[in-house]
Coordinates of C-alpha atoms and ligand atoms in Angstrom, one line a residue:
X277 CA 0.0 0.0 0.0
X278 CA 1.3 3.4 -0.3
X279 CA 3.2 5.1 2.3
X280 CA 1.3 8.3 1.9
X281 CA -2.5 6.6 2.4
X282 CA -1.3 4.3 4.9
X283 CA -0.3 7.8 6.6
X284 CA -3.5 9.9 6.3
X285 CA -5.5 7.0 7.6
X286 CA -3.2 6.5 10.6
X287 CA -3.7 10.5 10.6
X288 CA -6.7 10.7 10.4
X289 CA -8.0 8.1 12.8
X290 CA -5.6 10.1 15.5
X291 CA -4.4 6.3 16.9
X292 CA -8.3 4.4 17.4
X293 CA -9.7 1.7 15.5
X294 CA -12.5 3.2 14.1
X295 CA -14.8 -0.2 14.7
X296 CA -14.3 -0.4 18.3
X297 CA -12.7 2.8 19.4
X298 CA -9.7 1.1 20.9
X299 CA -6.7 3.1 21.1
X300 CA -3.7 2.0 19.1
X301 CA -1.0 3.0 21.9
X302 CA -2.5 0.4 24.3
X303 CA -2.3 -2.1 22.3
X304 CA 0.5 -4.8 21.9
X305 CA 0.6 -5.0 18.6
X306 CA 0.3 -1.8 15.4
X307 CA -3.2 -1.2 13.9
X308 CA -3.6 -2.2 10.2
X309 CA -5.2 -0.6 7.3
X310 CA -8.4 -2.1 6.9
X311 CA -10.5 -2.5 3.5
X312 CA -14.0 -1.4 4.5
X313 CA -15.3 -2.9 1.2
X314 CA -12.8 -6.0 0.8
X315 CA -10.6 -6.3 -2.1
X316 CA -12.4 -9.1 -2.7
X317 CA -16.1 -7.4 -3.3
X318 CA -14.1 -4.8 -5.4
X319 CA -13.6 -2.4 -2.7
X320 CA -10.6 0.3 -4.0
X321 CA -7.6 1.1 -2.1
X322 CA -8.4 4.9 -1.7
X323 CA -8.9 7.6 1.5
X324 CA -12.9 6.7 1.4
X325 CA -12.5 2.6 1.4
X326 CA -10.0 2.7 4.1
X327 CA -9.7 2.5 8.1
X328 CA -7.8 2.0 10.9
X329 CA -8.9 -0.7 12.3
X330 CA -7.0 -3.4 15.5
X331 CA -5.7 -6.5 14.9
X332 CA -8.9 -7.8 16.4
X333 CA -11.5 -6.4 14.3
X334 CA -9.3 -6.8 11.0
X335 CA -9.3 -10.5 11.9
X336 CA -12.9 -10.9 12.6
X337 CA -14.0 -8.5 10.1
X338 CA -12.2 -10.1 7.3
X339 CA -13.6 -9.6 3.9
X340 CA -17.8 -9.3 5.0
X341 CA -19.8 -6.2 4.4
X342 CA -22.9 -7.5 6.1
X343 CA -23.9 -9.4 8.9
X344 CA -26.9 -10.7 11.0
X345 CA -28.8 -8.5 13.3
X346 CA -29.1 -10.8 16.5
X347 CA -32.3 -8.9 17.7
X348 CA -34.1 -9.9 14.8
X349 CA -32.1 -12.3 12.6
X350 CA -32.1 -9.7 9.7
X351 CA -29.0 -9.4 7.3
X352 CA -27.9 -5.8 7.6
X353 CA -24.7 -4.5 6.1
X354 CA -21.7 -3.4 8.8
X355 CA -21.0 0.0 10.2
X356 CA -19.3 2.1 7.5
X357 CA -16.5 4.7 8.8
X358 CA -16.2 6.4 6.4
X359 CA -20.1 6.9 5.9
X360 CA -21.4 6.3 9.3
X361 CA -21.4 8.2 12.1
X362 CA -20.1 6.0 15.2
X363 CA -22.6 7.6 17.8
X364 CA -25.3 7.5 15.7
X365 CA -25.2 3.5 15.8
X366 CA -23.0 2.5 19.3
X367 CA -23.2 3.7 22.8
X368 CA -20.9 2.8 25.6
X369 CA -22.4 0.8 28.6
X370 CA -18.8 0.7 30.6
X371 CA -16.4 -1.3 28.4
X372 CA -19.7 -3.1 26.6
X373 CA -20.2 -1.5 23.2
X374 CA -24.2 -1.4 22.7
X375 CA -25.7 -1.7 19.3
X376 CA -28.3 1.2 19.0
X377 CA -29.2 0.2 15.1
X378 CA -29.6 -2.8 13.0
X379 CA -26.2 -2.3 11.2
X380 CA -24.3 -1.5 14.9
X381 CA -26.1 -4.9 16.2
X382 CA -24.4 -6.7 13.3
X383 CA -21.2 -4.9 13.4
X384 CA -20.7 -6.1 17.1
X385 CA -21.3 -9.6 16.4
X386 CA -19.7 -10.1 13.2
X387 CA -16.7 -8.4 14.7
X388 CA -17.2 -10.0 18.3
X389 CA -17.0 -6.4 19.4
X390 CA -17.8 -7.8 23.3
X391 CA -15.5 -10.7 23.2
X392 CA -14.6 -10.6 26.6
X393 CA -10.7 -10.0 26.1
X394 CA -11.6 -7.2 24.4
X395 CA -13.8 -6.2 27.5
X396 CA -11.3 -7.4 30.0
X397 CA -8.7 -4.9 27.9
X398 CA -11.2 -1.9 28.1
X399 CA -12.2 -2.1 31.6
X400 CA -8.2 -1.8 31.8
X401 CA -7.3 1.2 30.2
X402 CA -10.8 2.4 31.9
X403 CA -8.9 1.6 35.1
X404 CA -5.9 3.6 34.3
X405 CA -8.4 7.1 33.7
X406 CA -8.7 6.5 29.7
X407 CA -12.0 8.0 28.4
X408 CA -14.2 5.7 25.4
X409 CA -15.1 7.5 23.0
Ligands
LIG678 ZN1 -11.1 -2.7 17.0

């Protein structure tokens, strides 16, 4: 990927995955550049297809666009960063991220956005006086 996307991205999501608002400098390992509409499906390598995203959401993201709304079993497509507003779709309930819409419902389980680890590691940097957001 080029150096100077893979730099406005990092820019311009200031250090937080943009799926589950974890920050990058409490993590182990370096954020990647995520595909919000996989290569796979088409989806370009440009400013508007790209995000920051952690090594845990990359993984369990992987190439869908969609998944399945758990309140309701509808398909919905996934949260969109570059289209979709975060707090228009999550809220925070401690270190639980809470699906307010059909597509955030889907986004948290396809991405396992409460996997416990990933819980267990936000209630820690809650700990140490980080603010979610
Ligand atoms: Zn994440």
């Amino acid at each position: 990927m080029d150096k100077k996307i893979e730099l406005a991205v990092r820019r311009r999501a200031d250090g937080i995955c943009e799926y589950c608002r974890f920050p990058e400098v409490h993590s182990e390992l370096r954020f990647v550049i995520d595909h919000i509409v996989a290569r796979q499906h088409g989806g370009a390598t440009t400013l508007a297809n790209l995000a920051l995203a952690c090594g845990f959401c990359n993984r369990h993201k992987g190439p869908n666009v969609a998944g399945v709304d758990p309140s309701d079993g509808s398909l919905a497509r996934l949260f969109h960063p570059r289209t979709d507003d975060w707090r228009m779709h999550f809220q925070w309930d401690g270190a639980e991220i809470v699906g307010q819409t059909a597509i955030a419902r889907a986004t948290v389980r396809t991405l396992a956005l409460n996997d416990p680890m990933q819980i267990d590691a936000r209630r820690a940097i809650i700990l140490c006086g980080r603010t979610l957001y």
